[in-house]
Coordinates of C-alpha atoms and ligand atoms in Angstrom, one line a residue:
X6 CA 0.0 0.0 0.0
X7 CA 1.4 3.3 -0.8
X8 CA 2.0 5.7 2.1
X9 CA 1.7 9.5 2.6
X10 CA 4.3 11.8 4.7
X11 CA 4.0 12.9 8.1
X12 CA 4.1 16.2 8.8
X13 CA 4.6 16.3 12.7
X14 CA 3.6 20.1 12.8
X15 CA 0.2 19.4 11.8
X16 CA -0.8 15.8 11.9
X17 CA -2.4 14.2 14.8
X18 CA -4.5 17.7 15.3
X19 CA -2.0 18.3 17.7
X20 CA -2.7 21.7 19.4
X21 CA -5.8 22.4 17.1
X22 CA -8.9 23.9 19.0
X23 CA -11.7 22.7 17.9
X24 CA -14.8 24.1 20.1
X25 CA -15.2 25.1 23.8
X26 CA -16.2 23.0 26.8
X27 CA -16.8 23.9 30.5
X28 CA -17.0 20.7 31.9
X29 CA -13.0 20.0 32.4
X30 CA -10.2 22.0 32.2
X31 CA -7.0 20.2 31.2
X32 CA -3.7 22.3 31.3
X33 CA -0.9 20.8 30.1
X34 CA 1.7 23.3 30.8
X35 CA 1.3 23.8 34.4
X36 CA -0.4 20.1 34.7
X37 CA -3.7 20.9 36.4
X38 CA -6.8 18.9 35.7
X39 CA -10.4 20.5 37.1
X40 CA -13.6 19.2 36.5
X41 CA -15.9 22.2 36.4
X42 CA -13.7 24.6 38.4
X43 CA -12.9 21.5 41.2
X44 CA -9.0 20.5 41.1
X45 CA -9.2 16.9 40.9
X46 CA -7.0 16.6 44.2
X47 CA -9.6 17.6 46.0
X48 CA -12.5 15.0 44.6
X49 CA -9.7 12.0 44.5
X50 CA -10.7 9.9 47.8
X51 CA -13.2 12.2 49.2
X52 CA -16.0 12.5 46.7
X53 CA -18.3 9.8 45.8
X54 CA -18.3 8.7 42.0
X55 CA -21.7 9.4 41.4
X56 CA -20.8 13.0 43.0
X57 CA -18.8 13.7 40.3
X58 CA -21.0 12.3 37.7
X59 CA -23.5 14.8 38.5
X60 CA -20.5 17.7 38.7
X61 CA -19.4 16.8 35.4
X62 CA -23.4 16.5 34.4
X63 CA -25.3 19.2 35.8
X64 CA -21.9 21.9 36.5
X65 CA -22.5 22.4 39.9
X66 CA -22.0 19.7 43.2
X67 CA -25.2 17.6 44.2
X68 CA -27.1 19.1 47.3
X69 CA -25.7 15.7 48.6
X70 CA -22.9 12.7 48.7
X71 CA -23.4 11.2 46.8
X72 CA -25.8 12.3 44.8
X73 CA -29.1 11.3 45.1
X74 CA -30.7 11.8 41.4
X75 CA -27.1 9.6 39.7
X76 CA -27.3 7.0 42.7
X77 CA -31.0 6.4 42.2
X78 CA -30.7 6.4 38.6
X79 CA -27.6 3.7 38.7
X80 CA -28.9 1.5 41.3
X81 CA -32.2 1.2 39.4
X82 CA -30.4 0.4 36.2
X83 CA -28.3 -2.8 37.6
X84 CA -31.0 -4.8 36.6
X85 CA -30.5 -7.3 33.6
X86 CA -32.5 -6.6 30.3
X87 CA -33.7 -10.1 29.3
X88 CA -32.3 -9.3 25.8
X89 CA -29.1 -7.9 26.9
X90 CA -28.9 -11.6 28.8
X91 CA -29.1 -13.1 25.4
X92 CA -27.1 -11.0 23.3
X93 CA -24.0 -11.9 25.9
X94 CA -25.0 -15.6 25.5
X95 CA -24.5 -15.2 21.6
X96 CA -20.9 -13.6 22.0
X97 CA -18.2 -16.0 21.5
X98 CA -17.0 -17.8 25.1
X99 CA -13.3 -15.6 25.4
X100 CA -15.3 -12.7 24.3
X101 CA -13.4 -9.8 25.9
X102 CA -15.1 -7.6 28.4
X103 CA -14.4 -4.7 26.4
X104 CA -15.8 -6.0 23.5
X105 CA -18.8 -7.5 25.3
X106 CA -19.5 -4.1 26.5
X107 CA -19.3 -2.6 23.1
X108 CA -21.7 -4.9 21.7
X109 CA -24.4 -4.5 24.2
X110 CA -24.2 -0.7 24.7
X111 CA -24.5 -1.5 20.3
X112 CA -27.6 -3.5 20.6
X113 CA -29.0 -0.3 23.1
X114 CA -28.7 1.6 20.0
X115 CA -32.3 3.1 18.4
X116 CA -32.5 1.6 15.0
X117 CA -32.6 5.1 14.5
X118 CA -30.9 7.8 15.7
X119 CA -32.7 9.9 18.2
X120 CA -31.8 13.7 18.4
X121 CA -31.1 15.4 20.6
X122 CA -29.5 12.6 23.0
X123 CA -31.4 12.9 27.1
X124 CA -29.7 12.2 30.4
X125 CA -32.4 9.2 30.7
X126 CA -30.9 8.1 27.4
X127 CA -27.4 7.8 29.0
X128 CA -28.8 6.4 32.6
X129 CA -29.1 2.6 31.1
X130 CA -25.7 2.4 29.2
X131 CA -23.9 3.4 31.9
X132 CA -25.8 1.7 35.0
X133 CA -25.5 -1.6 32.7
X134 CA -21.9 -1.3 32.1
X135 CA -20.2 -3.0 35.4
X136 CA -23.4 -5.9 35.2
X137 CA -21.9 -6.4 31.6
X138 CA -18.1 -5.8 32.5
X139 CA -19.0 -8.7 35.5
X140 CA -20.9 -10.9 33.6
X141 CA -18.2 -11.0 30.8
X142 CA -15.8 -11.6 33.0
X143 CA -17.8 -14.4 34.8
X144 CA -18.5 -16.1 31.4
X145 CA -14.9 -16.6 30.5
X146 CA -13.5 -17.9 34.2
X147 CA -17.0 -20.0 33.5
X148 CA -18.4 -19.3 37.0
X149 CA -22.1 -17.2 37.3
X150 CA -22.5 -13.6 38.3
X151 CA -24.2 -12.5 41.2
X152 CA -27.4 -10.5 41.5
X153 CA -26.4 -7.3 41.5
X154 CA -26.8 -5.5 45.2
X155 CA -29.1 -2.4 45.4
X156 CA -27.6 -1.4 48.6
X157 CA -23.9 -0.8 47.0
X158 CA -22.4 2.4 45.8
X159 CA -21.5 2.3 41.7
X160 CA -18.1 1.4 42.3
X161 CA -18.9 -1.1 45.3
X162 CA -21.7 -2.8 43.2
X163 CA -18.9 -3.3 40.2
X164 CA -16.5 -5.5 42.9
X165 CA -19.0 -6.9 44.4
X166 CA -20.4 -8.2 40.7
X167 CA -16.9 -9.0 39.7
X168 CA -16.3 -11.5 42.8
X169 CA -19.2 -12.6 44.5
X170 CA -18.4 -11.4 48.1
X171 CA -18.5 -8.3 49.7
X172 CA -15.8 -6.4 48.6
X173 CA -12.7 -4.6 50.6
X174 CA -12.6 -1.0 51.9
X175 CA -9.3 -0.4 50.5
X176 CA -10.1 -1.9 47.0
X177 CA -13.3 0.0 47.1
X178 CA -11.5 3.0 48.4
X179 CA -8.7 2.3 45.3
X180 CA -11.2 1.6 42.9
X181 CA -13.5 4.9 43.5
X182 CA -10.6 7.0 43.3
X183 CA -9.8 5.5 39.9
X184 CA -13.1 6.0 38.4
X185 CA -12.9 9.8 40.0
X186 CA -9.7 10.4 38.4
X187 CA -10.5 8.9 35.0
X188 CA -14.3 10.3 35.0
X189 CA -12.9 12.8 32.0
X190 CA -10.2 14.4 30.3
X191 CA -11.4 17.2 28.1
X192 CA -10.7 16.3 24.4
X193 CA -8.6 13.0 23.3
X194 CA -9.2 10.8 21.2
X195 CA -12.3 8.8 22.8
X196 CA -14.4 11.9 23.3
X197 CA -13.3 13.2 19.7
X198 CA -15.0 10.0 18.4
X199 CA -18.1 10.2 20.5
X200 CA -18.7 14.3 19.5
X201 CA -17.8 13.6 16.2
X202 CA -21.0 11.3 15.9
X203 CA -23.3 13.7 18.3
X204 CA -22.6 16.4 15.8
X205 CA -23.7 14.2 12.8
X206 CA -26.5 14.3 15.3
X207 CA -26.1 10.6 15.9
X208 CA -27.6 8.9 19.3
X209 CA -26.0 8.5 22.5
X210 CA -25.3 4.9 22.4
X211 CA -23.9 5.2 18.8
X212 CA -21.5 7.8 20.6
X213 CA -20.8 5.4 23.2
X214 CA -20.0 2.9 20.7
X215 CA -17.5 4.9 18.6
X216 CA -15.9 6.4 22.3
X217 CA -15.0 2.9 23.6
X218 CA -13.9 1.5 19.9
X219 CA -11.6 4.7 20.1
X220 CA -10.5 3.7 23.3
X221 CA -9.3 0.2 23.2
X222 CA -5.8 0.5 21.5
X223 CA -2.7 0.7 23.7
X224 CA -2.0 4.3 22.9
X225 CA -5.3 5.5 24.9
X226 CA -7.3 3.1 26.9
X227 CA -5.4 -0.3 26.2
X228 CA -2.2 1.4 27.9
X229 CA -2.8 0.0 31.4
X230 CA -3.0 -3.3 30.8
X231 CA 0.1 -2.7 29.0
X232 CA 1.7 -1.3 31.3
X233 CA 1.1 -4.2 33.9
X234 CA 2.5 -6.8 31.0
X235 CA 5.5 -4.6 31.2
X236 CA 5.8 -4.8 34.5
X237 CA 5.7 -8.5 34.6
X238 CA 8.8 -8.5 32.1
X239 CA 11.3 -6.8 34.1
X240 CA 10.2 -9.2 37.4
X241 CA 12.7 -7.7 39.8
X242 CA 13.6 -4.1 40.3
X243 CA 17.4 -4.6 39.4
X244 CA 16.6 -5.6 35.6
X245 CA 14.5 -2.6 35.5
X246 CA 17.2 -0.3 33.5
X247 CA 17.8 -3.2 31.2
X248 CA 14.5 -3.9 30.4
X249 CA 13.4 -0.2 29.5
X250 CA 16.8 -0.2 27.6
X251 CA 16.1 -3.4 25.4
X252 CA 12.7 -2.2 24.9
X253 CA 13.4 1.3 23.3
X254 CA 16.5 -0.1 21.3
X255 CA 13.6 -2.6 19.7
X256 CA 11.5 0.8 18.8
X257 CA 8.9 -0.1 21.6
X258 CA 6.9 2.6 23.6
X259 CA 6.6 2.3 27.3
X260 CA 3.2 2.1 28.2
X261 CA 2.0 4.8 30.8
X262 CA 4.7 6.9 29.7
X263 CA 4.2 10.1 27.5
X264 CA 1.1 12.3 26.6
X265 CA 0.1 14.7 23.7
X266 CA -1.1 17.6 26.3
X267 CA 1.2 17.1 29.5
X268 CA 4.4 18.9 29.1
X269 CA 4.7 18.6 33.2
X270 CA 4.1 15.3 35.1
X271 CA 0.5 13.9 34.7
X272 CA -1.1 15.7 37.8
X273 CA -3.3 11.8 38.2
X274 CA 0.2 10.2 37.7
X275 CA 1.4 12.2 40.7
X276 CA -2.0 11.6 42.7
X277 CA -2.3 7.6 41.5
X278 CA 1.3 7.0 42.7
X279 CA 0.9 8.7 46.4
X280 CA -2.4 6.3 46.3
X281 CA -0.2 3.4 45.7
X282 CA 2.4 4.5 48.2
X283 CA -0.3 4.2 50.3
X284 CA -2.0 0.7 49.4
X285 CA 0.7 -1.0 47.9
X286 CA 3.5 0.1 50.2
X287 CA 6.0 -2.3 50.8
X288 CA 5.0 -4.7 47.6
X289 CA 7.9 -5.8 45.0
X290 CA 5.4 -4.4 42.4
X291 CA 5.7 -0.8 43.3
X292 CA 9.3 -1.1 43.9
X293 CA 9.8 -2.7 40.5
X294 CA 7.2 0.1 39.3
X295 CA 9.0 2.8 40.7
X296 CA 12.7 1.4 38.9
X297 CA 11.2 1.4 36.0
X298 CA 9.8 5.1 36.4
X299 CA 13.6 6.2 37.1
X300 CA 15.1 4.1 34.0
X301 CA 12.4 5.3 31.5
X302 CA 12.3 9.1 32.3
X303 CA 15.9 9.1 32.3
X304 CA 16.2 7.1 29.1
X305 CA 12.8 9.1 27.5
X306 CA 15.1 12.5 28.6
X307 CA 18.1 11.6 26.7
X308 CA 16.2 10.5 23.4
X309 CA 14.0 13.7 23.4
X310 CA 15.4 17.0 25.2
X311 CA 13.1 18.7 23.7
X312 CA 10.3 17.1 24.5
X313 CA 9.4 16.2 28.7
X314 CA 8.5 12.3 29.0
X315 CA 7.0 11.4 32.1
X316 CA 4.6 9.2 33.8
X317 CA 1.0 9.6 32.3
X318 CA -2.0 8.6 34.3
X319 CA -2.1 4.5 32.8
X320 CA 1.2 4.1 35.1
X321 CA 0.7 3.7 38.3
X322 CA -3.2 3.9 37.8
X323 CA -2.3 -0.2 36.7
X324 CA -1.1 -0.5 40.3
X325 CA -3.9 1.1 41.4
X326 CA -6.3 -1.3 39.7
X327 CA -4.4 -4.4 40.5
X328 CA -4.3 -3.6 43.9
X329 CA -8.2 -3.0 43.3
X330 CA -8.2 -6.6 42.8
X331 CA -8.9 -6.5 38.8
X332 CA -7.3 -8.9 36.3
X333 CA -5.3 -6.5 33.3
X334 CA -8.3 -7.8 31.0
X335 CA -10.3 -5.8 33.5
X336 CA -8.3 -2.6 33.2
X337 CA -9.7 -1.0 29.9
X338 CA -13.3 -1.8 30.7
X339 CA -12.6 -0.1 34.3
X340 CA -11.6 3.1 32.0
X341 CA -14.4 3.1 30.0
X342 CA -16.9 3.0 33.2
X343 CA -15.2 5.6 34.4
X344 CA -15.3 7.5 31.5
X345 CA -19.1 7.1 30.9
X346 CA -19.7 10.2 33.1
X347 CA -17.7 12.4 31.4
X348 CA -18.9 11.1 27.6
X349 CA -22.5 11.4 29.0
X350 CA -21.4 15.1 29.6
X351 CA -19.7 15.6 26.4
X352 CA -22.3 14.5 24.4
X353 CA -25.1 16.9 26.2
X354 CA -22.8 19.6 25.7
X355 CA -22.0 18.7 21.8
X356 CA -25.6 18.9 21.1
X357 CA -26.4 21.5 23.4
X358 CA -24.6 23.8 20.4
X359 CA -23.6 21.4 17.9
X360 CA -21.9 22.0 14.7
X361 CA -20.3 19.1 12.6
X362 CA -17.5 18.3 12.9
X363 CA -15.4 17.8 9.4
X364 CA -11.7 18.0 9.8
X365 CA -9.4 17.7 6.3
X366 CA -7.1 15.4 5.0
X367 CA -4.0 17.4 2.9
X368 CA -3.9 15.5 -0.4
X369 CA -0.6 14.5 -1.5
X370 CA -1.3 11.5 -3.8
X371 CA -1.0 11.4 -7.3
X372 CA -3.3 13.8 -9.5
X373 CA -4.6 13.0 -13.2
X374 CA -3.1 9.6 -13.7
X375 CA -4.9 9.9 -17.0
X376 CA -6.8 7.0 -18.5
X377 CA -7.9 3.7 -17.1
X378 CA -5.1 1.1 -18.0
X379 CA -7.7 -1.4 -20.2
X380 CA -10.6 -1.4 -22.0
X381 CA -13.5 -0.7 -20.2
X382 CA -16.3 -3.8 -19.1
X383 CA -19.7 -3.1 -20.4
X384 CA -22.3 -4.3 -17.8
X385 CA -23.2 -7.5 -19.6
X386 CA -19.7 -8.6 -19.6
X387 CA -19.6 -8.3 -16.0
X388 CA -23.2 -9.7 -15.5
X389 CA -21.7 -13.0 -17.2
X390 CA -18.4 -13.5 -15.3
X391 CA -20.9 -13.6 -12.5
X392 CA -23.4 -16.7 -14.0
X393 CA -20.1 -18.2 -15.2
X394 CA -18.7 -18.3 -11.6
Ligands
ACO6 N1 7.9 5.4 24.8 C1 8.9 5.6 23.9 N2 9.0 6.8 23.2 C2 8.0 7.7 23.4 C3 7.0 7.5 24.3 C4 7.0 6.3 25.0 N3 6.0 6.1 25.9 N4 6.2 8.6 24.3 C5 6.7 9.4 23.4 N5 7.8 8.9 22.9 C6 8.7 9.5 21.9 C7 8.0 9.3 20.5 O1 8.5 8.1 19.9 C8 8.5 10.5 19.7 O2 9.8 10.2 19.2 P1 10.2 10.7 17.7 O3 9.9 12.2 17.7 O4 11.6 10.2 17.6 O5 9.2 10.0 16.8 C9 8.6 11.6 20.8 O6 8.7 10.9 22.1 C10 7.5 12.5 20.9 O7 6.3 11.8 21.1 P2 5.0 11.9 20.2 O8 4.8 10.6 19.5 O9 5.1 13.1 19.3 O10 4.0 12.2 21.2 P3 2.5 12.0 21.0 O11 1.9 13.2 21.6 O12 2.1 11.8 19.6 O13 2.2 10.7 21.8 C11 1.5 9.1 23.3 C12 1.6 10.6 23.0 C13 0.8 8.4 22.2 C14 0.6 8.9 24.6 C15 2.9 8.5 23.5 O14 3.5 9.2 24.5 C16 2.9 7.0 23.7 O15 2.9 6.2 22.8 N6 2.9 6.6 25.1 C17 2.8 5.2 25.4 C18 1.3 4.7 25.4 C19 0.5 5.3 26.5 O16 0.9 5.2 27.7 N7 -0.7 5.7 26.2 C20 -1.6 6.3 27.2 C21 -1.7 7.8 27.0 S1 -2.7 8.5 28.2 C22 -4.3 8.2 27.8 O17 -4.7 8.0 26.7 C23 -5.2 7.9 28.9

């Protein structure tokens, strides 16, 4: 296949603008993160998830914690759909959770697409999506889910689902601040998907769809589970250095390291690895973790001195999530829960003043090649090789 050239000033849309949001501020340059005017260090471990749904939602904090309209509406959408039931039993047994998920928020989707998208439209897809997560999970380790529990919290409920016993306060605890930190993230490459079909004024779960297919490669929302792989390769904190070495002479990327908008250290990066100071103190994993941190940064600084490399938020967010008790499998799904709050957002505000969205492509193939190299096949001829076949 022929290929076009790069041209690293302008491809990727990095640093175009293209619209205005409220609902997160994301600044690279001084790496702060704020989720309608709230610093995110001051909702990580304090603030219920369904608090900050609502923040990210409504723009202002819920006259309660957590907040009563989201936790109503999530608890009362645990249940199992009879037909969502069946369209898991169709998937193929290894199915991934991920993809599982995809399918069934597809199957949500209007045959066709209702405009303007409504909160009550989003409520389902995302009070559905850790039964779905679980009951993926379940199918491929061949054991059954539980009921789901009307008396847990959003994040609580997903454990719970995920094991079958009441879960831990300190995986809970991990867990929630997870889905806080990853609730949104301004524009990337998920949310570009999911505006992009809100302002062809395509439905919600359509939007949902296209977010979480954006999502799954290792550059966005596949990096964690990456980044836990990676971790399982060096296996002691000594061979770190060597390891990170090996792996960039090959061409590789280190997962969890880098970012398009940071240009300062990853302001969840910092906040995820005092969390994991905290619950995975002492463990050979964040030691090993925290050798590899030194060997890459030091390695990413030589290669590009122009250009920071640190820790993004997939780094020691995997720790987080596998001292949450979650299998790497697990670790995308997990994002794209999270991230349910801020796409609902995003996709209220896209249509709330909505214009398409049509980037451009630069052309540089070849122009007037002329005339077609043979004769040309009338229909009939082409009608016959058909019968013939
Ligand atoms: N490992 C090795 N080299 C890297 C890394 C990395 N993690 N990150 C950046 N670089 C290098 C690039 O190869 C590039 O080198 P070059 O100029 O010689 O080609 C240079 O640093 C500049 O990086 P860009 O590719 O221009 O940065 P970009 O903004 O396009 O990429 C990205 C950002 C994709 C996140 C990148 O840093 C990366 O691949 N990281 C690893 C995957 C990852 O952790 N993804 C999760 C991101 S956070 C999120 O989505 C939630």
């Amino acid at each position: 296949m022929p290929s076009t050239t790069a041209d690293p000033r302008t491809d990727g849309l990095e640093g175009v603008v293209m619209g205005s949001t409220a609902i997160t501020m994301v600044d690279g340059e001084r790496g702060r993160l704020a989720y309608r005017g709230f610093d995110v260090s001051e909702l990580a471990g304090t603030v219920p998830y369904e608090s900050v749904m609502h923040l990210l939602i409504f723009g202002d904090p819920p006259s309660a914690d957590p907040s009563p309209e989201i936790d109503r509406a999530l608890r009362h959408g645990r249940g199992w759909p009879a037909f969502v039931r069946g369209v898991l039993d169709a998937l193929p047994p290894d199915q991934t959770p991920l993809d599982a998920l995809r399918t069934v928020w597809s199957a949500l989707s209007p045959s066709v697409a209702r405009y303007p998208p409504t909160l009550d439209e989003a409520y389902p897809l995302v009070a559905l999506g850790p039964t779905v997560v679980a009951a993926a999970a379940h199918r491929r380790r061949r054991t059954s889910p539980p009921p789901p529990r009307d008396d847990l919290g959003h994040v609580a409920n997903f454990l719970y689902a995920l094991t079958g016993t009441e879960p831990e306060p300190r995986r809970v605890e991990a867990l929630e601040t997870y889905f806080v930190l990853l609730a949104d993230h301004g524009m990337n490459p998920s949310t570009l998907a999911l505006r992009t079909v809100v302002s062809a004024r395509g439905d919600l779960a359509s939007a949902f769809v296209a977010a979480i297919s954006a999502l799954k490669g290792p550059l966005h929302g596949g990096a964690p589970r990456e980044v836990s792989a990676f971790l399982d390769r060096v296996r002691g904190p000594e061979r770190a250095e060597a390891v990170v070495r090996e792996a960039l002479a090959r061409g590789e990327r280190l997962p969890g390291f880098g970012h398009r908008i940071y240009r300062v250290e990853d302001p969840r990066a910092v906040l995820f690895h005092d969390l994991a100071r905290r619950v995975a103190h002492g463990s050979e994993r964040l030691e090993i973790a925290e050798a590899v941190e030194r060997a890459a940064v030091s390695a990413l600084s030589a290669a590009h001195p122009g250009r920071r490399v640190y820790t993004n938020v997939d780094f020691y967010g995997a720790i987080v999530l596998e001292t949450a008790g979650l299998e790497p499998d697990l670790f995308t799904p997990a994002f794209a829960l999270a991230r349910t709050a801020g796409w609902t957002a995003h996709v209220l505000e896209q249509a709330g003043s909505n214009r398409l969205i049509h980037p451009d492509l630069r052309y540089d193939g070849p122009i007037d090649r002329g005339r077609w190299p043979r004769p040309p096949i009338r229909p009939s001829d082409r009608s016959g090789a058909t019968r013939a076949r």
